[in-house]
Structures are given as C-alpha cells and as structure tokens.
PDB file of C-alpha atoms in Angstrom:
ATOM      1  CA  MET A   2       1.758  20.476  21.320  1.00 93.00           C
ATOM      2  CA  ASN A   3      -1.555  20.553  19.781  1.00 96.00           C
ATOM      3  CA  VAL A   4      -1.687  17.915  17.675  1.00 97.00           C
ATOM      4  CA  TRP A   5      -4.796  16.792  15.315  1.00 98.00           C
ATOM      5  CA  LYS A   6      -4.914  13.423  13.474  1.00 97.00           C
ATOM      6  CA  ASN A   7      -6.660  11.416  10.516  1.00 96.00           C
ATOM      7  CA  THR A   8      -5.305   8.395  11.498  1.00 95.00           C
ATOM      8  CA  GLU A   9      -6.170   5.909  14.700  1.00 94.00           C
ATOM      9  CA  ILE A  10      -2.677   4.302  13.923  1.00 94.00           C
ATOM     10  CA  LEU A  11      -0.512   5.821  17.168  1.00 96.00           C
ATOM     11  CA  ASP A  12      -3.465   6.076  19.533  1.00 96.00           C
ATOM     12  CA  GLU A  13      -2.338   4.009  22.145  1.00 94.00           C
ATOM     13  CA  PHE A  14       0.797   6.054  22.459  1.00 95.00           C
ATOM     14  CA  LEU A  15      -1.074  10.122  21.515  1.00 93.00           C
ATOM     15  CA  LEU A  16      -4.027   9.312  23.965  1.00 90.00           C
ATOM     16  CA  GLN A  17      -1.923   8.762  26.920  1.00 92.00           C
ATOM     17  CA  SER A  18       0.883  10.768  25.829  1.00 92.00           C
ATOM     18  CA  SER A  19       1.810  13.673  28.619  1.00 91.00           C
ATOM     19  CA  GLU A  20       4.145  15.618  26.088  1.00 91.00           C
ATOM     20  CA  LEU A  21       1.499  15.695  23.205  1.00 95.00           C
ATOM     21  CA  ASN A  22      -2.485  17.003  23.457  1.00 95.00           C
ATOM     22  CA  VAL A  23      -4.360  15.524  20.895  1.00 96.00           C
ATOM     23  CA  THR A  24      -7.604  17.950  19.151  1.00 96.00           C
ATOM     24  CA  ASN A  25     -10.254  17.713  17.069  1.00 96.00           C
ATOM     25  CA  ASP A  26      -9.549  21.506  16.414  1.00 96.00           C
ATOM     26  CA  LYS A  27      -7.797  21.840  13.258  1.00 96.00           C
ATOM     27  CA  SER A  28      -7.853  25.336  13.685  1.00 94.00           C
ATOM     28  CA  SER A  29      -5.795  25.507  17.443  1.00 94.00           C
ATOM     29  CA  CYS A  30      -3.558  22.555  15.662  1.00 96.00           C
ATOM     30  CA  SER A  31       0.552  22.881  15.243  1.00 97.00           C
ATOM     31  CA  VAL A  32       1.111  19.710  14.191  1.00 97.00           C
ATOM     32  CA  ALA A  33      -1.344  17.318  11.645  1.00 98.00           C
ATOM     33  CA  VAL A  34      -0.376  13.487  11.932  1.00 98.00           C
ATOM     34  CA  LEU A  35      -1.261  12.048   9.245  1.00 97.00           C
ATOM     35  CA  GLY A  36      -2.068   8.188   7.505  1.00 93.00           C
ATOM     36  CA  SER A  37      -3.379   7.833   3.953  1.00 88.00           C
ATOM     37  CA  LYS A  38      -5.826  10.035   4.083  1.00 90.00           C
ATOM     38  CA  ALA A  39      -5.630  13.712   2.695  1.00 92.00           C
ATOM     39  CA  ILE A  40      -5.745  17.161   4.094  1.00 96.00           C
ATOM     40  CA  ASN A  41      -7.117  20.813   2.778  1.00 96.00           C
ATOM     41  CA  LEU A  42      -4.373  23.050   4.672  1.00 97.00           C
ATOM     42  CA  ASP A  43      -6.576  25.695   4.556  1.00 96.00           C
ATOM     43  CA  GLU A  44      -8.396  24.145   7.144  1.00 97.00           C
ATOM     44  CA  PHE A  45      -5.091  24.677   9.183  1.00 97.00           C
ATOM     45  CA  SER A  46      -4.225  27.868  10.471  1.00 96.00           C
ATOM     46  CA  ASN A  47      -1.481  28.187  12.753  1.00 95.00           C
ATOM     47  CA  LEU A  48       0.135  25.121  11.238  1.00 97.00           C
ATOM     48  CA  LYS A  49       3.998  24.412  11.888  1.00 97.00           C
ATOM     49  CA  GLY A  50       4.249  20.687  11.482  1.00 97.00           C
ATOM     50  CA  ILE A  51       2.577  17.855   9.312  1.00 98.00           C
ATOM     51  CA  PHE A  52       4.228  14.254  10.253  1.00 98.00           C
ATOM     52  CA  ARG A  53       3.104  11.329   8.248  1.00 97.00           C
ATOM     53  CA  VAL A  54       2.943   7.867   9.512  1.00 96.00           C
ATOM     54  CA  GLY A  55       4.991   5.750   6.543  1.00 90.00           C
ATOM     55  CA  VAL A  56       7.005   6.285   3.688  1.00 87.00           C
ATOM     56  CA  GLY A  57       4.861   8.004   1.363  1.00 85.00           C
ATOM     57  CA  VAL A  58       3.229  11.416   0.244  1.00 91.00           C
ATOM     58  CA  ASP A  59       0.705  11.484  -2.359  1.00 90.00           C
ATOM     59  CA  ASN A  60      -1.679  12.777   0.178  1.00 92.00           C
ATOM     60  CA  VAL A  61       0.453  15.165   1.908  1.00 95.00           C
ATOM     61  CA  PRO A  62       0.096  19.429   0.267  1.00 96.00           C
ATOM     62  CA  VAL A  63       3.812  19.508  -0.232  1.00 95.00           C
ATOM     63  CA  GLU A  64       3.190  22.647  -2.067  1.00 95.00           C
ATOM     64  CA  LYS A  65       1.520  24.137  -0.431  1.00 96.00           C
ATOM     65  CA  ALA A  66       2.861  24.055   3.064  1.00 97.00           C
ATOM     66  CA  GLU A  67       5.953  24.730   1.942  1.00 96.00           C
ATOM     67  CA  LYS A  68       4.991  27.649   1.030  1.00 96.00           C
ATOM     68  CA  ARG A  69       3.650  28.608   4.527  1.00 97.00           C
ATOM     69  CA  ASN A  70       7.102  27.130   5.724  1.00 97.00           C
ATOM     70  CA  ILE A  71       5.231  24.497   7.389  1.00 97.00           C
ATOM     71  CA  LYS A  72       7.377  21.774   8.046  1.00 97.00           C
ATOM     72  CA  ILE A  73       6.786  17.976   6.385  1.00 97.00           C
ATOM     73  CA  GLN A  74       9.121  14.607   8.086  1.00 97.00           C
ATOM     74  CA  THR A  75       7.437  11.092   7.646  1.00 96.00           C
ATOM     75  CA  THR A  76       9.127   7.982   9.914  1.00 96.00           C
ATOM     76  CA  SER A  77      12.927   7.187  10.111  1.00 96.00           C
ATOM     77  CA  LEU A  78      15.186   5.340   8.015  1.00 95.00           C
ATOM     78  CA  GLU A  79      14.858   2.931  11.159  1.00 96.00           C
ATOM     79  CA  THR A  80      11.282   3.063  11.301  1.00 96.00           C
ATOM     80  CA  ASN A  81      11.105   2.842   7.224  1.00 96.00           C
ATOM     81  CA  GLU A  82      13.271  -0.779   7.359  1.00 97.00           C
ATOM     82  CA  TYR A  83      10.376  -2.527   9.400  1.00 96.00           C
ATOM     83  CA  ILE A  84       7.783  -1.272   6.966  1.00 96.00           C
ATOM     84  CA  PHE A  85       9.311  -2.234   3.960  1.00 97.00           C
ATOM     85  CA  GLU A  86      10.069  -5.736   5.800  1.00 97.00           C
ATOM     86  CA  GLU A  87       6.916  -5.960   6.509  1.00 97.00           C
ATOM     87  CA  THR A  88       5.513  -5.019   3.313  1.00 97.00           C
ATOM     88  CA  ALA A  89       7.602  -7.084   1.680  1.00 98.00           C
ATOM     89  CA  ASP A  90       7.278 -10.473   3.295  1.00 98.00           C
ATOM     90  CA  PHE A  91       3.022  -9.247   3.016  1.00 98.00           C
ATOM     91  CA  THR A  92       3.141  -9.448  -0.434  1.00 98.00           C
ATOM     92  CA  CYS A  93       4.419 -12.075  -0.563  1.00 98.00           C
ATOM     93  CA  TYR A  94       1.761 -13.721   1.559  1.00 98.00           C
ATOM     94  CA  LEU A  95      -0.838 -12.428  -0.472  1.00 98.00           C
ATOM     95  CA  ILE A  96       0.992 -14.436  -3.420  1.00 98.00           C
ATOM     96  CA  PHE A  97       0.655 -17.202  -1.693  1.00 98.00           C
ATOM     97  CA  ARG A  98      -2.910 -17.078  -0.366  1.00 97.00           C
ATOM     98  CA  MET A  99      -4.486 -16.233  -3.631  1.00 97.00           C
ATOM     99  CA  LEU A 100      -2.158 -19.121  -5.378  1.00 95.00           C
ATOM    100  CA  TYR A 101      -3.585 -21.848  -2.866  1.00 95.00           C
ATOM    101  CA  SER A 102      -7.392 -20.585  -2.742  1.00 93.00           C
ATOM    102  CA  ASN A 103      -8.835 -23.161  -4.001  1.00 90.00           C
ATOM    103  CA  SER A 104      -6.822 -26.455  -2.554  1.00 90.00           C
ATOM    104  CA  GLY A 105     -10.391 -28.167  -2.159  1.00 93.00           C
ATOM    105  CA  SER A 106     -11.999 -29.297   1.222  1.00 93.00           C
ATOM    106  CA  VAL A 107     -12.283 -31.810   4.032  1.00 95.00           C
ATOM    107  CA  ASP A 108     -16.134 -31.125   4.343  1.00 94.00           C
ATOM    108  CA  PRO A 109     -17.069 -32.670   1.904  1.00 95.00           C
ATOM    109  CA  TRP A 110     -13.912 -33.736   0.951  1.00 96.00           C
ATOM    110  CA  ASP A 111     -12.964 -32.316  -2.040  1.00 96.00           C
ATOM    111  CA  VAL A 112      -9.284 -32.744  -3.706  1.00 95.00           C
ATOM    112  CA  VAL A 113      -8.565 -29.639  -5.718  1.00 94.00           C
ATOM    113  CA  ILE A 114      -6.179 -30.989  -8.703  1.00 95.00           C
ATOM    114  CA  ARG A 115      -3.248 -28.085  -9.157  1.00 92.00           C
ATOM    115  CA  PRO A 116      -2.631 -27.987 -12.800  1.00 91.00           C
ATOM    116  CA  SER A 117       1.100 -27.339 -12.735  1.00 93.00           C
ATOM    117  CA  PRO A 118       3.954 -26.442  -9.688  1.00 95.00           C
ATOM    118  CA  LEU A 119       4.562 -23.415  -7.899  1.00 95.00           C
ATOM    119  CA  SER A 120       8.356 -23.494  -9.623  1.00 96.00           C
ATOM    120  CA  SER A 121       6.274 -22.795 -13.457  1.00 97.00           C
ATOM    121  CA  LYS A 122       4.814 -19.982 -12.059  1.00 97.00           C
ATOM    122  CA  ARG A 123       5.530 -16.117 -13.461  1.00 98.00           C
ATOM    123  CA  LEU A 124       5.636 -13.492 -11.497  1.00 98.00           C
ATOM    124  CA  LEU A 125       6.213 -10.238 -12.737  1.00 98.00           C
ATOM    125  CA  ILE A 126       7.757  -6.482  -9.628  1.00 98.00           C
ATOM    126  CA  VAL A 127       6.264  -4.039 -11.321  1.00 98.00           C
ATOM    127  CA  GLY A 128       8.738  -1.379  -9.168  1.00 97.00           C
ATOM    128  CA  LEU A 129      11.798  -2.008  -7.478  1.00 97.00           C
ATOM    129  CA  GLY A 130      12.243   0.394  -5.003  1.00 96.00           C
ATOM    130  CA  ASN A 131      12.472  -0.908  -1.357  1.00 96.00           C
ATOM    131  CA  ILE A 132      10.077  -3.409  -1.110  1.00 97.00           C
ATOM    132  CA  GLY A 133       9.728  -4.201  -4.730  1.00 98.00           C
ATOM    133  CA  LYS A 134      14.166  -5.570  -4.371  1.00 98.00           C
ATOM    134  CA  ARG A 135      12.949  -7.017  -1.214  1.00 98.00           C
ATOM    135  CA  VAL A 136       9.942  -9.270  -2.739  1.00 98.00           C
ATOM    136  CA  LYS A 137      12.064 -10.418  -5.884  1.00 98.00           C
ATOM    137  CA  THR A 138      14.469 -11.879  -3.170  1.00 98.00           C
ATOM    138  CA  LYS A 139      12.313 -13.722  -1.783  1.00 98.00           C
ATOM    139  CA  MET A 140      10.148 -14.655  -4.017  1.00 98.00           C
ATOM    140  CA  SER A 141      12.770 -15.842  -6.249  1.00 98.00           C
ATOM    141  CA  ASN A 142      13.111 -19.038  -4.353  1.00 97.00           C
ATOM    142  CA  PHE A 143      10.002 -19.971  -5.767  1.00 97.00           C
ATOM    143  CA  MET A 144       8.940 -18.861  -8.926  1.00 97.00           C
ATOM    144  CA  ASN A 145      10.400 -17.346 -11.954  1.00 98.00           C
ATOM    145  CA  VAL A 146      10.434 -13.765 -11.121  1.00 98.00           C
ATOM    146  CA  GLU A 147      11.084 -10.817 -13.574  1.00 97.00           C
ATOM    147  CA  SER A 148      10.729  -7.572 -12.618  1.00 97.00           C
ATOM    148  CA  PHE A 149       9.739  -4.095 -14.442  1.00 98.00           C
ATOM    149  CA  ASP A 150      11.028  -0.282 -13.721  1.00 96.00           C
ATOM    150  CA  VAL A 151      10.236   2.510 -15.026  1.00 93.00           C
ATOM    151  CA  LEU A 152      14.230   3.473 -14.630  1.00 92.00           C
ATOM    152  CA  ASN A 153      15.843   0.939 -16.663  1.00 92.00           C
ATOM    153  CA  ASN A 154      12.728  -0.192 -18.655  1.00 94.00           C
ATOM    154  CA  SER A 155      10.382   0.745 -21.093  1.00 93.00           C
ATOM    155  CA  ILE A 156       6.768   0.660 -21.147  1.00 92.00           C
ATOM    156  CA  SER A 157       6.210  -1.624 -24.120  1.00 93.00           C
ATOM    157  CA  ASP A 158       8.701  -4.004 -22.183  1.00 95.00           C
ATOM    158  CA  LEU A 159       5.737  -3.683 -19.315  1.00 97.00           C
ATOM    159  CA  ASP A 160       3.435  -4.969 -22.226  1.00 94.00           C
ATOM    160  CA  LYS A 161       5.649  -7.866 -23.454  1.00 95.00           C
ATOM    161  CA  LYS A 162       5.746  -9.196 -19.951  1.00 97.00           C
ATOM    162  CA  LEU A 163       2.454  -8.719 -18.628  1.00 97.00           C
ATOM    163  CA  LEU A 164       1.535 -11.461 -21.535  1.00 97.00           C
ATOM    164  CA  LYS A 165       3.483 -13.584 -19.967  1.00 97.00           C
ATOM    165  CA  ALA A 166       3.163 -13.124 -15.952  1.00 98.00           C
ATOM    166  CA  ASP A 167       0.881 -15.574 -13.601  1.00 98.00           C
ATOM    167  CA  TYR A 168       1.630 -12.986 -10.887  1.00 98.00           C
ATOM    168  CA  VAL A 169       1.791  -9.248 -10.955  1.00 98.00           C
ATOM    169  CA  SER A 170       3.251  -7.452  -7.835  1.00 98.00           C
ATOM    170  CA  LEU A 171       2.947  -3.623  -7.495  1.00 98.00           C
ATOM    171  CA  ASN A 172       5.783  -2.138  -5.594  1.00 97.00           C
ATOM    172  CA  PHE A 173       5.662   1.696  -6.932  1.00 95.00           C
ATOM    173  CA  PRO A 174       4.327   4.718  -5.451  1.00 93.00           C
ATOM    174  CA  LEU A 175       1.487   6.822  -6.453  1.00 93.00           C
ATOM    175  CA  THR A 176       2.180   9.698  -8.189  1.00 91.00           C
ATOM    176  CA  LYS A 177      -0.219  12.622  -9.763  1.00 91.00           C
ATOM    177  CA  LYS A 178       1.398  11.452 -13.074  1.00 93.00           C
ATOM    178  CA  ASN A 179       0.463   7.276 -12.746  1.00 95.00           C
ATOM    179  CA  VAL A 180      -3.104   7.529 -11.240  1.00 97.00           C
ATOM    180  CA  ASN A 181      -4.987   4.526 -12.956  1.00 98.00           C
ATOM    181  CA  PHE A 182      -1.723   3.221 -14.116  1.00 97.00           C
ATOM    182  CA  PHE A 183      -3.128   0.358 -14.355  1.00 98.00           C
ATOM    183  CA  ASN A 184      -6.114   1.303 -16.483  1.00 98.00           C
ATOM    184  CA  ARG A 185      -8.562  -0.442 -19.288  1.00 97.00           C
ATOM    185  CA  ALA A 186      -6.172  -0.996 -21.614  1.00 97.00           C
ATOM    186  CA  ARG A 187      -2.954  -1.904 -19.454  1.00 97.00           C
ATOM    187  CA  LEU A 188      -5.474  -4.874 -17.651  1.00 98.00           C
ATOM    188  CA  SER A 189      -6.024  -6.372 -20.597  1.00 97.00           C
ATOM    189  CA  LYS A 190      -2.412  -6.790 -21.590  1.00 97.00           C
ATOM    190  CA  MET A 191      -2.294  -9.339 -18.434  1.00 98.00           C
ATOM    191  CA  LYS A 192      -2.226 -12.832 -19.219  1.00 96.00           C
ATOM    192  CA  THR A 193      -6.010 -14.212 -18.186  1.00 97.00           C
ATOM    193  CA  GLY A 194      -6.064 -16.195 -14.958  1.00 97.00           C
ATOM    194  CA  SER A 195      -3.634 -14.029 -13.599  1.00 98.00           C
ATOM    195  CA  VAL A 196      -3.997 -13.037 -10.526  1.00 98.00           C
ATOM    196  CA  LEU A 197      -3.088  -9.140 -10.010  1.00 98.00           C
ATOM    197  CA  ILE A 198      -1.559  -8.667  -6.312  1.00 98.00           C
ATOM    198  CA  ASN A 199      -1.407  -4.696  -5.097  1.00 98.00           C
ATOM    199  CA  THR A 200       0.610  -3.737  -1.973  1.00 98.00           C
ATOM    200  CA  ALA A 201       1.332   0.072  -2.466  1.00 96.00           C
ATOM    201  CA  ARG A 202      -1.702   2.116  -3.487  1.00 96.00           C
ATOM    202  CA  ALA A 203      -4.920   1.818  -4.443  1.00 97.00           C
ATOM    203  CA  GLY A 204      -4.786   4.556  -6.979  1.00 96.00           C
ATOM    204  CA  ILE A 205      -2.537   3.138  -9.418  1.00 97.00           C
ATOM    205  CA  VAL A 206      -5.009   0.911 -10.776  1.00 98.00           C
ATOM    206  CA  CYS A 207      -8.773   1.797 -11.840  1.00 98.00           C
ATOM    207  CA  GLU A 208     -11.296   0.263  -9.856  1.00 98.00           C
ATOM    208  CA  ASP A 209     -13.992   0.251 -12.314  1.00 98.00           C
ATOM    209  CA  SER A 210     -11.167  -1.642 -15.181  1.00 98.00           C
ATOM    210  CA  LEU A 211     -11.039  -4.194 -12.170  1.00 98.00           C
ATOM    211  CA  TYR A 212     -13.732  -4.344 -11.532  1.00 98.00           C
ATOM    212  CA  GLU A 213     -15.323  -5.312 -14.979  1.00 98.00           C
ATOM    213  CA  GLU A 214     -12.158  -8.023 -15.570  1.00 98.00           C
ATOM    214  CA  ILE A 215     -12.786 -10.029 -12.702  1.00 98.00           C
ATOM    215  CA  LYS A 216     -16.609  -9.557 -13.424  1.00 98.00           C
ATOM    216  CA  ASN A 217     -15.681 -10.800 -16.689  1.00 97.00           C
ATOM    217  CA  GLY A 218     -13.679 -14.119 -14.898  1.00 97.00           C
ATOM    218  CA  ARG A 219     -10.570 -13.158 -16.321  1.00 98.00           C
ATOM    219  CA  LEU A 220      -8.670 -11.783 -13.401  1.00 98.00           C
ATOM    220  CA  SER A 221      -8.348 -12.472  -9.549  1.00 98.00           C
ATOM    221  CA  ALA A 222      -6.561 -10.242  -7.122  1.00 98.00           C
ATOM    222  CA  ALA A 223      -5.443  -9.341  -3.500  1.00 98.00           C
ATOM    223  CA  PHE A 224      -4.960  -5.809  -2.473  1.00 98.00           C
ATOM    224  CA  ASP A 225      -4.200  -4.485   0.916  1.00 98.00           C
ATOM    225  CA  VAL A 226      -4.665  -0.410  -0.030  1.00 97.00           C
ATOM    226  CA  LEU A 227      -8.067   0.460  -1.271  1.00 97.00           C
ATOM    227  CA  TRP A 228     -10.223   3.292  -2.505  1.00 96.00           C
ATOM    228  CA  GLN A 229     -11.671   4.197   0.594  1.00 93.00           C
ATOM    229  CA  LYS A 230     -11.834   3.256   4.056  1.00 89.00           C
ATOM    230  CA  PRO A 231     -13.717   1.747   4.836  1.00 92.00           C
ATOM    231  CA  TYR A 232     -14.058   0.359   1.659  1.00 96.00           C
ATOM    232  CA  ASN A 233     -17.924  -0.238  -0.055  1.00 96.00           C
ATOM    233  CA  GLY A 234     -16.668  -0.251  -3.506  1.00 97.00           C
ATOM    234  CA  LYS A 235     -18.192  -2.580  -6.187  1.00 97.00           C
ATOM    235  CA  LEU A 236     -15.218  -4.624  -5.890  1.00 98.00           C
ATOM    236  CA  LYS A 237     -16.298  -6.226  -2.511  1.00 98.00           C
ATOM    237  CA  GLU A 238     -18.737  -8.005  -4.564  1.00 97.00           C
ATOM    238  CA  PHE A 239     -16.007 -10.519  -5.125  1.00 98.00           C
ATOM    239  CA  TYR A 240     -14.855 -10.495  -1.780  1.00 97.00           C
ATOM    240  CA  PRO A 241     -13.056 -13.355  -0.564  1.00 96.00           C
ATOM    241  CA  ASP A 242     -12.522 -15.353  -3.760  1.00 94.00           C
ATOM    242  CA  ARG A 243     -11.871 -12.835  -6.458  1.00 97.00           C
ATOM    243  CA  PHE A 244     -10.842  -9.732  -4.655  1.00 98.00           C
ATOM    244  CA  PHE A 245      -9.458 -10.771  -1.909  1.00 98.00           C
ATOM    245  CA  MET A 246      -8.687  -7.167   0.349  1.00 98.00           C
ATOM    246  CA  THR A 247      -6.987  -6.463   3.631  1.00 98.00           C
ATOM    247  CA  PRO A 248      -7.449  -3.550   5.573  1.00 95.00           C
ATOM    248  CA  HIS A 249      -4.148  -1.852   4.600  1.00 94.00           C
ATOM    249  CA  VAL A 250      -1.742  -4.118   7.077  1.00 95.00           C
ATOM    250  CA  ALA A 251       0.883  -4.894   5.296  1.00 96.00           C
ATOM    251  CA  SER A 252       3.602  -2.934   7.160  1.00 94.00           C
ATOM    252  CA  LYS A 253       1.731  -2.416  10.770  1.00 94.00           C
ATOM    253  CA  THR A 254       3.914  -3.901  13.806  1.00 95.00           C
ATOM    254  CA  LYS A 255       4.291  -3.078  17.072  1.00 95.00           C
ATOM    255  CA  ILE A 256       7.391  -2.226  17.015  1.00 96.00           C
ATOM    256  CA  TYR A 257       6.866  -0.230  13.535  1.00 96.00           C
ATOM    257  CA  ILE A 258       3.958   1.609  15.637  1.00 96.00           C
ATOM    258  CA  LYS A 259       5.999   2.752  18.340  1.00 96.00           C
ATOM    259  CA  ASN A 260       8.882   3.561  16.704  1.00 97.00           C
ATOM    260  CA  SER A 261       6.627   6.013  14.487  1.00 97.00           C
ATOM    261  CA  TYR A 262       5.299   7.548  17.846  1.00 97.00           C
ATOM    262  CA  GLU A 263       8.739   8.184  18.587  1.00 97.00           C
ATOM    263  CA  ASP A 264       9.270   9.726  15.347  1.00 97.00           C
ATOM    264  CA  LEU A 265       7.146  11.936  15.946  1.00 97.00           C
ATOM    265  CA  ILE A 266       7.891  12.856  19.629  1.00 97.00           C
ATOM    266  CA  ASN A 267      10.858  13.831  17.962  1.00 97.00           C
ATOM    267  CA  PHE A 268       9.602  16.173  14.736  1.00 97.00           C
ATOM    268  CA  THR A 269       7.956  17.816  17.943  1.00 97.00           C
ATOM    269  CA  GLN A 270      10.987  18.790  20.062  1.00 96.00           C
ATOM    270  CA  LYS A 271      12.212  20.033  16.593  1.00 95.00           C
ATOM    271  CA  LEU A 272       9.836  22.488  15.576  1.00 95.00           C
ATOM    272  CA  ASN A 273       9.711  23.467  19.350  1.00 91.00           C
ATOM    273  CA  ASN A 274      13.692  24.112  19.115  1.00 89.00           C
ATOM    274  CA  ASP A 275      12.910  26.662  15.979  1.00 80.00           C
TER     275      ASP A 275
END
C-alpha cells in the first residue's frame, strides 16, 4: 500500500517496512500519515484513509474526508496512554525548569536567593482532560494547584484564577472556536511575573500578544508546541530564558513510536479488508 506522510516520527519503521511503500506522489497514495501539519485533501485523489499520529484531529479535514468516505484513524487507546503520561511528565518538567531557571552560577560564583518556597506557589491547570488531570495529581505534591475546565467553570472563573496563579499550564485541545483563546485580554489577566506553560497546541495562544507581554517583562513562558516547525518566529528573540521552547517532544518515546507504527499497520490492514 502506498503511504504519503508529512511527519518523520515513524520513519524508523516506515522506511524499512515490507508492507508499506512511502511515496511523495499525493495522487497515488492510499493512506496519508499526518503529524500536526494540515493537508489539502483536494491533492489526494485516491486516498482511502488518514492516520493521525497522536490524539488531536485539529489538523485533519474531517468533514471533507467523511464526504469522500475516507476513513480517519488516530492512535489506539493503549498508545494514547503513553502520550498522556509522558506529556504530563514533560509539562511538570517545564514548570520546574522555569521555576529554577535562575538559580545562580558557579563561575562566577553567584548565589540567587529565591523569594519564596515552592510550596507557596500557585499553579493553574486550564483543561482537565487526560493530561491535565495527570498534571494536577503530580504537581499537587509540590504546589498549590487549582484548575479550570469549560465543562465545570464559567469564563469569569478563569479570569479570577489567572489573577492569582504563578504558573498557568494549558492542557486543552485546539478547536475552531478557541483559536487565540489566550489573546491580549486574557494574557493581561495573568499575574505579573507569572509563567505560561503550553504542551497542548500553539494556536490556542496569540503569538503577537504573548510577544508583547514577554517583551514588556510581565510574563515568561515555556512551550513544547509552536506556530511553525522549525520555529523562527519573533519569540525566538527571548529564547532560552524568557521564552523556553522544545521541538514538540513531550510524548516522544520509543515505545510510543513503535506502538503508533503498529496502529498504522492495523489501520491499513482494515482498509485492505474493507
């Protein structure tokens, strides 16, 4: 079966596969393997299926695919458990990384005294899905943790919680309705000196507004998700201190990649049997 891809995440297995043939010809492929980038479905005239490596489908043309009877598949529940757990752990890492980013130096010897203990810090988790719940459980051992979720709270609750939080972790999916959800107005609600953590999707934050807040010295941030790959946008100016970034690696482990490839094989076999 001919497979086209816009991600390199499965290359270790795909390029050696005896069952799948990787092609650059969009018109001849039967399956499109997607990372986080979008595609123009009109370019794929013979497509039978779309396999999204991961849990989000914000970059998948779902409505157009359904009209053409193109099957859509994400990774399995077993694989997703690795995604959820690793992303939650990586979110915790980013929080600690920013918390202790200025701890002094040994050459020259410079001791930086922290103004307050970790136990006094407030973390606000925005989105209590599979990842947000895990972050809440893990970080509750270290900090005061509050949460906000649109299913349980009103937007006015979020604005009140933002005023008090030292760290804000974004853990909710990107949809058409919440693009730039953290816009200038919402970012302005955040406490001066607080840190924005994003391991969800870059598009839920307005890049220009975040730039202004960091430039003005009000906020800092740590993102594992970015507006372009590779990222060469304006926030790079503040890397690594006030805007720390990683290349979308939160969930990337060997077992996750191996399981994702096996999920892809299972998907292509079902397509062949239909």
